[in-house]
Short mmCIF file of C-alpha atoms and ligand atoms in Angstrom, two decimals:
data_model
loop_
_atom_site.label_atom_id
_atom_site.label_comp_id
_atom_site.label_asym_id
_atom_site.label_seq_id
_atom_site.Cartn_x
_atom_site.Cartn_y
_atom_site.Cartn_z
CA UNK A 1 0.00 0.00 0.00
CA UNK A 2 1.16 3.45 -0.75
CA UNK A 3 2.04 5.79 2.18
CA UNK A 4 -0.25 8.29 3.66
CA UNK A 5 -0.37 11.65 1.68
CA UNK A 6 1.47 14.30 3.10
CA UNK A 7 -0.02 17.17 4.62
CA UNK A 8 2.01 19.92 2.96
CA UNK A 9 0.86 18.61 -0.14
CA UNK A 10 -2.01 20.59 0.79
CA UNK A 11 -1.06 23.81 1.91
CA UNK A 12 -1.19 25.98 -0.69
CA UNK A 13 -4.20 24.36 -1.93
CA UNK A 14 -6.60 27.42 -3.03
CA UNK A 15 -10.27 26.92 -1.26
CA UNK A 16 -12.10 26.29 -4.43
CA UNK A 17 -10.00 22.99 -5.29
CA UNK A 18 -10.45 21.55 -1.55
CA UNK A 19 -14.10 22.25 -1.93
CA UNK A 20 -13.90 19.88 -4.96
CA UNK A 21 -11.52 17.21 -4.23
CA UNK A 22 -13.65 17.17 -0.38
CA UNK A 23 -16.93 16.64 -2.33
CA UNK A 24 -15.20 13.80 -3.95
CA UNK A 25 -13.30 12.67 -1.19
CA UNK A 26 -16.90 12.47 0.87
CA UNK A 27 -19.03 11.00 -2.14
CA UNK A 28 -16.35 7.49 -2.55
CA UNK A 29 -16.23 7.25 1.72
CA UNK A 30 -19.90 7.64 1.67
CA UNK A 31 -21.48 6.32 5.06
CA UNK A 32 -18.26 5.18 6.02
CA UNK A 33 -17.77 8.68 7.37
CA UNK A 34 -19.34 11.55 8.62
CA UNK A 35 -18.20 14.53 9.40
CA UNK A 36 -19.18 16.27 12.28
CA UNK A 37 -19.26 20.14 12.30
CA UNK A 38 -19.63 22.82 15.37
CA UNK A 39 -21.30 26.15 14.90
CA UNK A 40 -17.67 28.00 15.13
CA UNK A 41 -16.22 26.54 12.45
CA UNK A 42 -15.63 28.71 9.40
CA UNK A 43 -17.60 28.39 6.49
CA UNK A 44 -15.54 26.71 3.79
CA UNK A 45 -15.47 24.07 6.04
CA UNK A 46 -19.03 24.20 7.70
CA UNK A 47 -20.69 23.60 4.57
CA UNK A 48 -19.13 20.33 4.62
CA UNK A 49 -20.75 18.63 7.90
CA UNK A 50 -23.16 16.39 7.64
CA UNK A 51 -24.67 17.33 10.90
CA UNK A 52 -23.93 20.63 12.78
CA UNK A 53 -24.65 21.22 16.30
CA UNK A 54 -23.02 21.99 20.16
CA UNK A 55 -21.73 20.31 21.97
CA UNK A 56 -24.47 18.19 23.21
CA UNK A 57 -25.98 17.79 20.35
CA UNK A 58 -22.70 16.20 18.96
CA UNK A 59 -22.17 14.22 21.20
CA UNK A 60 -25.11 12.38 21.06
CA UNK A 61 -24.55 11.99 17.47
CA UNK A 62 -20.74 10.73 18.19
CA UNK A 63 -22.73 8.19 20.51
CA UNK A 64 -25.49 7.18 17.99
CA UNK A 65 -23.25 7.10 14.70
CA UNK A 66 -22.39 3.80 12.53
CA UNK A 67 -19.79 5.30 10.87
CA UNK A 68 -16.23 3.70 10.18
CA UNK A 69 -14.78 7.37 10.38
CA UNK A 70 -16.20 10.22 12.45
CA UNK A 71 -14.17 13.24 11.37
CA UNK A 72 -14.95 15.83 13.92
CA UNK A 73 -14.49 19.45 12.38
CA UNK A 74 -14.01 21.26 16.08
CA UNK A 75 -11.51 20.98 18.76
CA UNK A 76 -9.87 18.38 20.39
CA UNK A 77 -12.20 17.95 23.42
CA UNK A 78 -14.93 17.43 20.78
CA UNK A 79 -13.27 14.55 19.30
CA UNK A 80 -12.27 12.95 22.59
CA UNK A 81 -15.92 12.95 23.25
CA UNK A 82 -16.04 11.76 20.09
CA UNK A 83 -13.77 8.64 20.43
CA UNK A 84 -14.87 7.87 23.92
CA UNK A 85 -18.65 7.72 23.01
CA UNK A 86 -17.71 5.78 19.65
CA UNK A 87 -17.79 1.72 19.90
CA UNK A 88 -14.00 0.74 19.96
CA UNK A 89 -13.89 -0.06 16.36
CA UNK A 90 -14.69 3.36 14.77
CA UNK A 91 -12.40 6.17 14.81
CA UNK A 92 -12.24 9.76 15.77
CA UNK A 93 -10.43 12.46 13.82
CA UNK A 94 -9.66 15.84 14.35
CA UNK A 95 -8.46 17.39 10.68
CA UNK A 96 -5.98 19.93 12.80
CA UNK A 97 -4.47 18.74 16.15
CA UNK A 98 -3.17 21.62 16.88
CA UNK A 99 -6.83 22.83 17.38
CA UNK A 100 -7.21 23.09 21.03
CA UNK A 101 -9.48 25.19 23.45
CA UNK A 102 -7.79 27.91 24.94
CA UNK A 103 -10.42 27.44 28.41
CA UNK A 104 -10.28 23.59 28.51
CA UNK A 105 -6.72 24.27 29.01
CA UNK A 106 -6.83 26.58 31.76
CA UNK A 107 -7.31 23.19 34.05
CA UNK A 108 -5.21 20.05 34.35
CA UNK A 109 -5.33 17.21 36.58
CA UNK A 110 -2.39 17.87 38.11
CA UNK A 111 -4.22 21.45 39.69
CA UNK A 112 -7.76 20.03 40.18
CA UNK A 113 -6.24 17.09 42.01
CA UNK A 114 -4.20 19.51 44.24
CA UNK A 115 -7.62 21.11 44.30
CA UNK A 116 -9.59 18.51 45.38
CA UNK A 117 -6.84 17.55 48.03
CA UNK A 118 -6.74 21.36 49.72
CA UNK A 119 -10.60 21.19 49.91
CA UNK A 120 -10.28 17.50 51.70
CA UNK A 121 -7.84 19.26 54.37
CA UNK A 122 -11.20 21.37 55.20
CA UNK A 123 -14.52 19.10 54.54
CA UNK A 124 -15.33 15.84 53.59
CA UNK A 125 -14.76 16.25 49.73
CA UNK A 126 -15.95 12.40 48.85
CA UNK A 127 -19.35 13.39 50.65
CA UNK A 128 -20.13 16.53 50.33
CA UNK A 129 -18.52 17.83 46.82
CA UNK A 130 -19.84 16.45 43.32
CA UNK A 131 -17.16 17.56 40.68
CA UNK A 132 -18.51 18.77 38.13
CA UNK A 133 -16.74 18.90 34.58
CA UNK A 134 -18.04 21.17 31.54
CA UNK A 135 -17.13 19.34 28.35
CA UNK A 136 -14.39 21.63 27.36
CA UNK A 137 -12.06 19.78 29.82
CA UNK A 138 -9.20 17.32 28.61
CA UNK A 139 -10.46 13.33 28.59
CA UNK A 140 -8.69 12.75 31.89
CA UNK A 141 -10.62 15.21 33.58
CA UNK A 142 -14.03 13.64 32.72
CA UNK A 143 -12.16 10.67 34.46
CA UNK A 144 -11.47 12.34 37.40
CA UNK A 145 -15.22 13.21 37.86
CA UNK A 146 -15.80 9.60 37.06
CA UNK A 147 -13.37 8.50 39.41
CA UNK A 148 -15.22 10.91 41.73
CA UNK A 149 -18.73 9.93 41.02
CA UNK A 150 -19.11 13.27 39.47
CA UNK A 151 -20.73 14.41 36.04
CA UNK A 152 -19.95 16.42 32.96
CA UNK A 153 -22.43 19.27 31.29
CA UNK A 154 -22.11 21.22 28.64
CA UNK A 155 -23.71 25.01 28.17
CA UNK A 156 -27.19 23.24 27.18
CA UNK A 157 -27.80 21.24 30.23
CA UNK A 158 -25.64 22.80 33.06
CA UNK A 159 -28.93 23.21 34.95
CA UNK A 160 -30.46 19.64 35.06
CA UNK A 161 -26.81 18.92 35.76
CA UNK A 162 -26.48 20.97 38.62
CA UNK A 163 -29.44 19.60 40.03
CA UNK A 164 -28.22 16.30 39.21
CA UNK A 165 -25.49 16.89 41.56
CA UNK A 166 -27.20 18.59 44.30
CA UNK A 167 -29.20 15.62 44.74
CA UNK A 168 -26.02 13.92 45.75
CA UNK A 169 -24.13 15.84 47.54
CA UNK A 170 -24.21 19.78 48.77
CA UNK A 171 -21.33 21.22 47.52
CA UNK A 172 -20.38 21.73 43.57
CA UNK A 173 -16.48 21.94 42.62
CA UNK A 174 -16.85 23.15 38.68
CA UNK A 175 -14.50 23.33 36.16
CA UNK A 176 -13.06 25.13 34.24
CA UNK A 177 -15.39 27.82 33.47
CA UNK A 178 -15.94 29.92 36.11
CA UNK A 179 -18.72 32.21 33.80
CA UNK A 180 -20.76 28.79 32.66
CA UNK A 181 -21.19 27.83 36.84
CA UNK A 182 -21.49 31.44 37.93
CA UNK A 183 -24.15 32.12 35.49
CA UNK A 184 -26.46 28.77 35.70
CA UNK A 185 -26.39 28.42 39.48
CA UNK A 186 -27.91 32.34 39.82
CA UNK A 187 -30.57 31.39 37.97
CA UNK A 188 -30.94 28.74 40.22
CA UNK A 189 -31.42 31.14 43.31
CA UNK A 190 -27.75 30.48 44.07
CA UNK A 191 -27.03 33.14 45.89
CA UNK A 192 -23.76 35.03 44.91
CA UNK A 193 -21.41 34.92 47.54
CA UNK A 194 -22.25 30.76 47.65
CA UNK A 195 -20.42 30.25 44.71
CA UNK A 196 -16.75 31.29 45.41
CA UNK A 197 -13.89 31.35 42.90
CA UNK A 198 -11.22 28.84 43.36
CA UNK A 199 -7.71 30.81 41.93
CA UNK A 200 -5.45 27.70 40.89
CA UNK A 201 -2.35 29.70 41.17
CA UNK A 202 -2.88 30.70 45.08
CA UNK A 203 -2.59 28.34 47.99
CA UNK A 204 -6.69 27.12 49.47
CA UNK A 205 -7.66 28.52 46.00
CA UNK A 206 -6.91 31.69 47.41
CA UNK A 207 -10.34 30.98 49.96
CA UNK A 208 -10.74 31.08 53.39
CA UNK A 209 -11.90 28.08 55.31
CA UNK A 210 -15.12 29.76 56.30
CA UNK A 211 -15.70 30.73 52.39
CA UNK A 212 -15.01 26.93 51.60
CA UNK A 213 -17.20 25.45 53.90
CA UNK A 214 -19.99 28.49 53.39
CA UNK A 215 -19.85 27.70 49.66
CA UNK A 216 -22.78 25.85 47.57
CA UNK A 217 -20.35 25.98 43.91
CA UNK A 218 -16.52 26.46 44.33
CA UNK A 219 -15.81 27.81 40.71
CA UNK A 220 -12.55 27.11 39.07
CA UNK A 221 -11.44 30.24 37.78
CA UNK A 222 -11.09 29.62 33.52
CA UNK A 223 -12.87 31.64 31.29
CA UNK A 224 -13.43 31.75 27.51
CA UNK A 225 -10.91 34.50 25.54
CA UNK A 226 -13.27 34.85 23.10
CA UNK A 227 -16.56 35.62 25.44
CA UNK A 228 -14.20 37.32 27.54
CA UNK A 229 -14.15 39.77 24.78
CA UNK A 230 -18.37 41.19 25.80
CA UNK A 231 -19.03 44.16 28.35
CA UNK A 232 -22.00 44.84 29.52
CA UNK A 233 -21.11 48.48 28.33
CA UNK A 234 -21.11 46.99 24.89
CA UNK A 235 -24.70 46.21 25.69
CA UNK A 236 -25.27 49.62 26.44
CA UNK A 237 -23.86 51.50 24.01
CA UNK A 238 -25.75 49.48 21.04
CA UNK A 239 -29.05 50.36 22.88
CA UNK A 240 -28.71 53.68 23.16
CA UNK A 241 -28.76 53.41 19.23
CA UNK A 242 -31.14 51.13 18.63
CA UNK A 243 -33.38 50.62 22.01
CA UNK A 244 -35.42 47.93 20.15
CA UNK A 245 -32.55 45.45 20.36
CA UNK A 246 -32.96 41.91 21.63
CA UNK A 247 -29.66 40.49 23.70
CA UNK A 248 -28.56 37.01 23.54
CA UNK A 249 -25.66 35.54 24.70
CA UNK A 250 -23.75 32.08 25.39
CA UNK A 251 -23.41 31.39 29.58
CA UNK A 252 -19.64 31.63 28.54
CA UNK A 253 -20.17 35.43 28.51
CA UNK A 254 -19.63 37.00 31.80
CA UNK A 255 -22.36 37.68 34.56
CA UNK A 256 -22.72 41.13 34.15
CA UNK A 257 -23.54 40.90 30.21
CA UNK A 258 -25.92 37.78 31.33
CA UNK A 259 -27.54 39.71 33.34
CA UNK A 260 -28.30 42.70 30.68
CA UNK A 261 -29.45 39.98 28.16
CA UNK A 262 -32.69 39.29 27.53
CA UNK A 263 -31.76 35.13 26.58
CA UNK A 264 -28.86 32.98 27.20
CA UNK A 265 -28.28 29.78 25.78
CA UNK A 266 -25.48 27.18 24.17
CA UNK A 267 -25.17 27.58 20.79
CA UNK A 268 -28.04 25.92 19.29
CA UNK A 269 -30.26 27.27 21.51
CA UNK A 270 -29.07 30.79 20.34
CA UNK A 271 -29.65 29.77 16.37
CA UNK A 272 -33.10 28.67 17.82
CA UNK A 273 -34.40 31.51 19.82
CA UNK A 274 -33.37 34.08 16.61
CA UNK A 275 -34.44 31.94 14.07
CA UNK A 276 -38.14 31.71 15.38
CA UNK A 277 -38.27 35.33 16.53
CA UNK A 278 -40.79 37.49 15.16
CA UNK A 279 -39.58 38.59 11.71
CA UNK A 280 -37.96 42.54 11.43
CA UNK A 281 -36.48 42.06 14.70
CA UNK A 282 -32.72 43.29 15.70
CA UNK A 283 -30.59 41.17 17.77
CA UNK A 284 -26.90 41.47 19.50
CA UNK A 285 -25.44 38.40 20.26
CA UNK A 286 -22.70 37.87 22.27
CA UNK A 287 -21.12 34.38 20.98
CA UNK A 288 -18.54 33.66 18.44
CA UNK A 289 -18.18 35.38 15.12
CA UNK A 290 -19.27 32.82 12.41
CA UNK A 291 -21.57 31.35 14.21
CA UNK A 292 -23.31 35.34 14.00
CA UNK A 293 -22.46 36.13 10.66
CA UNK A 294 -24.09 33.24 9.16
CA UNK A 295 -27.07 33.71 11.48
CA UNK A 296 -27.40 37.26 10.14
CA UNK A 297 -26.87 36.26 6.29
CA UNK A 298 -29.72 33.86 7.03
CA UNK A 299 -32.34 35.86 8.93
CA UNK A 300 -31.79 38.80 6.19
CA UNK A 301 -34.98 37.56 4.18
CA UNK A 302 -37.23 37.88 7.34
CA UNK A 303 -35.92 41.49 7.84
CA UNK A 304 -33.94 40.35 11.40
CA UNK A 305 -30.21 42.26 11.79
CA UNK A 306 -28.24 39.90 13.79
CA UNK A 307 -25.25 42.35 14.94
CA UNK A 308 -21.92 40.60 17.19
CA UNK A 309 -21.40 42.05 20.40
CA UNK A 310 -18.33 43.23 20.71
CA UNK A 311 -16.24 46.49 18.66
CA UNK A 312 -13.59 44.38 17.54
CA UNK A 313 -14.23 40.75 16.02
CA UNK A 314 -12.79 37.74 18.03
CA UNK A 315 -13.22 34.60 16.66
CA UNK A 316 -12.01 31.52 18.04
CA UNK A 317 -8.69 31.09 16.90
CA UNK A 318 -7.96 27.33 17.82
CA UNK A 319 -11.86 26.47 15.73
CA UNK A 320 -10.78 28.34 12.70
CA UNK A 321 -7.81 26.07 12.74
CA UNK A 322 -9.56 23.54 10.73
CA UNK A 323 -9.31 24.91 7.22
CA UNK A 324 -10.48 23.37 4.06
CA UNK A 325 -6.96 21.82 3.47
CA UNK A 326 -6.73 19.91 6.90
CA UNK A 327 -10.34 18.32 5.94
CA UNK A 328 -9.31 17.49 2.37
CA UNK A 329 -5.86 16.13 3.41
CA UNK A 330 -8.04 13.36 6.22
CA UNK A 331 -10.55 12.70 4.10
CA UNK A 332 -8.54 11.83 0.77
CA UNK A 333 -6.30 9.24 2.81
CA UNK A 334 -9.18 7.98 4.37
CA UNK A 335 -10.71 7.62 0.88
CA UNK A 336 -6.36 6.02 0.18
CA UNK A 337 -7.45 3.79 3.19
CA UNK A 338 -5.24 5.75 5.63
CA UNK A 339 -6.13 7.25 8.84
CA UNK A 340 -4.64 10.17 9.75
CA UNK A 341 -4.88 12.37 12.86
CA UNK A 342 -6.79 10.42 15.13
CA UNK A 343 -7.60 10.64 18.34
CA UNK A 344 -7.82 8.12 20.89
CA UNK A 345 -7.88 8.63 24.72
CA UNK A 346 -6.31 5.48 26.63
CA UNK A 347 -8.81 2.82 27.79
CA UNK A 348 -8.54 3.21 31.39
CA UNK A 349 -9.45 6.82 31.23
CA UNK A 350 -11.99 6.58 28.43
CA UNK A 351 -13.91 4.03 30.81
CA UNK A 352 -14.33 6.64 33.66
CA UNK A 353 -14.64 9.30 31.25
CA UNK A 354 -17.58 7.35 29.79
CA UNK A 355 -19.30 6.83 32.89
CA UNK A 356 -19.54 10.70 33.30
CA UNK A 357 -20.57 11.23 29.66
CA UNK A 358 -23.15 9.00 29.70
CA UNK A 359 -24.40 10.04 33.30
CA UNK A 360 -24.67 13.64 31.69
CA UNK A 361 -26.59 12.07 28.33
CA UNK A 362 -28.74 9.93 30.94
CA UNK A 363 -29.80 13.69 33.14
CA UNK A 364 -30.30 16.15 29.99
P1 13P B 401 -21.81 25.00 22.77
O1 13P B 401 -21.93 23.69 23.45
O2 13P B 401 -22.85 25.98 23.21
O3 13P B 401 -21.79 24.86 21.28
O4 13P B 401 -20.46 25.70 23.23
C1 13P B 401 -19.21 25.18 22.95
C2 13P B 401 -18.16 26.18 23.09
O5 13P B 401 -17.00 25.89 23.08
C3 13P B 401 -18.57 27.56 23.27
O6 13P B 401 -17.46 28.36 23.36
FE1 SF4 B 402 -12.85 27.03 23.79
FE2 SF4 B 402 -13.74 29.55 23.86
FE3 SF4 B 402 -13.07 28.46 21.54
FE4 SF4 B 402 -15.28 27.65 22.83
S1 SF4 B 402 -14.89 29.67 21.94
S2 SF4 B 402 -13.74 26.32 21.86
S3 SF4 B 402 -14.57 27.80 24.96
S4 SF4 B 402 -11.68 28.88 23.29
#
């Protein structure tokens, strides 16, 4: 058999003959693959999923799939998920490994462990703390929660999950998005000085005992660079120009522009809520930037204005990774019978990963 085909082979590929040769590449795999595509990605390459969704949604589809191949046009958390909710025999692939998630990385065992050991020096962590993972967190993570019978969620079901683990135990440790866990549990009633922020680079989390054992949600403190990019004086300003405007934003979006929208929701749930709104409508959205400008192109005929949040445009730099040449380089040695860029988490981990994935599947 020949060897696999290079990858700078395709680099200076122009857009228009990837679009081709990725059409081709797709028709001979047929159901042997599917590709998987998040609302982030670009366009040139969006166009190209077979099914498009968040995270949840994706997930499930990883979980319900038949196909040989599941090419997973995201970041590398995604196709983890991907992999561990896959049968053994089929196979994740990410078309850019290099395509992380700047927030899932602002956690690591190593820290969450030390974590988890600080809060056992001050309550009984195996009884009274459900951890808590949102799905932008590295496989071994997941593990850890499953290792601690704790959960994962993802910005569509943080809620139900919550509740899920308040029905075990009293205390919430959640990682690594501080915004995600500060936001869902105040719209629980969670009052907030019960959810505390846990500062990985200071000893106790940079908490006082009292705080610790006063706490209902001990929030690891990641955030989102691109969400990071919406103030609530954004919010403002637009309104003063156009006082008709409906807000929307993702939960990764701080509290203070949460609480000056008039929705939040995952990603989905944003292309939802816009899509069946009243027609002429204007909306600001504070979520990534292709995920808004298509949403805009599209609700033009109904007379909506979708407009992004923020003055200067951040897009998610590790999503736009995946270009049309990192999809048409997997897919035509997949086509060659090669796989390329998979990913595969380690058994042991993937088993206790699963357990948490599936708990979260089970409660949403
Ligand atoms: P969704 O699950 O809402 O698509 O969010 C994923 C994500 O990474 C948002 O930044
Ligand atoms: Fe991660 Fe933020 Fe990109 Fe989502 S938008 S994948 S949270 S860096």
């Amino acid at each position: 058999m020949t060897a696999a085909l290079p990858i700078h082979d395709y680099a200076l590929l122009d857009d228009a003959e990837c679009d081709a040769r990725i059409v081709a590449a797709k028709a001979k795999l047929g159901k042997r693959c599917i590709v998987l595509g998040h609302h982030y990605q670009r366009d040139e390459v969006f166009k190209h999923a077979d099914i498009y969704g968040d995270s949840l949604k994706l997930s499930r589809e990883a979980a319900q799939s038949e196909a040989e191949y599941i090419v997973f046009c995201g970041v590398h958390f995604m196709a983890e998920v991907a992999d561990i909710l896959s049968r053994p025999e089929q196979i994740a692939i990410l078309p850019d490994l290099a395509a992380g998630c700047s927030m899932a990385d602002m956690a690591n065992k190593v820290k969450v462990q030390q974590c988890w050991d600080e809060l056992a020096q001050i309550i009984d962590v195996e009884n009274a703390v459900t951890p808590v993972t949102y799905i932008n967190s590295a496989a071994d993570l997941k593990a850890f929660c499953g290792q601690h019978d704790g959960i994962v969620c993802t910005s569509s079901n943080a809620e139900k999950i919550l509740n899920w683990s308040f029905a075990k135990r009293e205390k919430v440790l959640f990682f690594p998005d501080q915004h995600l866990g500060r936001n869902t549990g105040y719209r629980m009633g969670i009052p907030l000085e019960q959810m505390v922020t846990w500062d990985f680079n200071k000893p106790q989390g940079g908490l006082s005992e009292q705080q610790i054992r006063d706490a209902k949600i001990i929030l690891w403190k990641g955030y989102c660079s691109v969400h990071q990019a919406f103030q609530p004086e954004q919010i403002d300003a637009f309104k003063e120009k156009h006082p008709e405007t409906i807000v929307i934003s993702h939960p990764e979006a701080c509290f203070e522009v949460c609480e000056k929208s008039d929705y939040i929701g995952s990603t989905e749930m944003i292309l939802k809520i816009v899509r069946e709104a009243e027609a002429n409508t204007r909306w600001l959205v504070a979520t990534e930037l292709n995920l808004v400008n298509r949403l805009n192109q599209e609700c033009k005929a109904q007379g909506k204005s979708v407009h992004f949040m923020a003055p200067t445009l951040s897009m998610c730099s590790t999503m736009f990774r995946t270009d049309p040449q990192h999809l048409c380089w997997v897919l035509e040695n997949l086509a060659a019978g090669h796989v390329v860029n998979q990913v595969s988490v380690p058994a042991e981990q993937a088993a206790l990963a699963k357990k948490t994935l599936d708990n979260m599947l089970l409660a949403s």
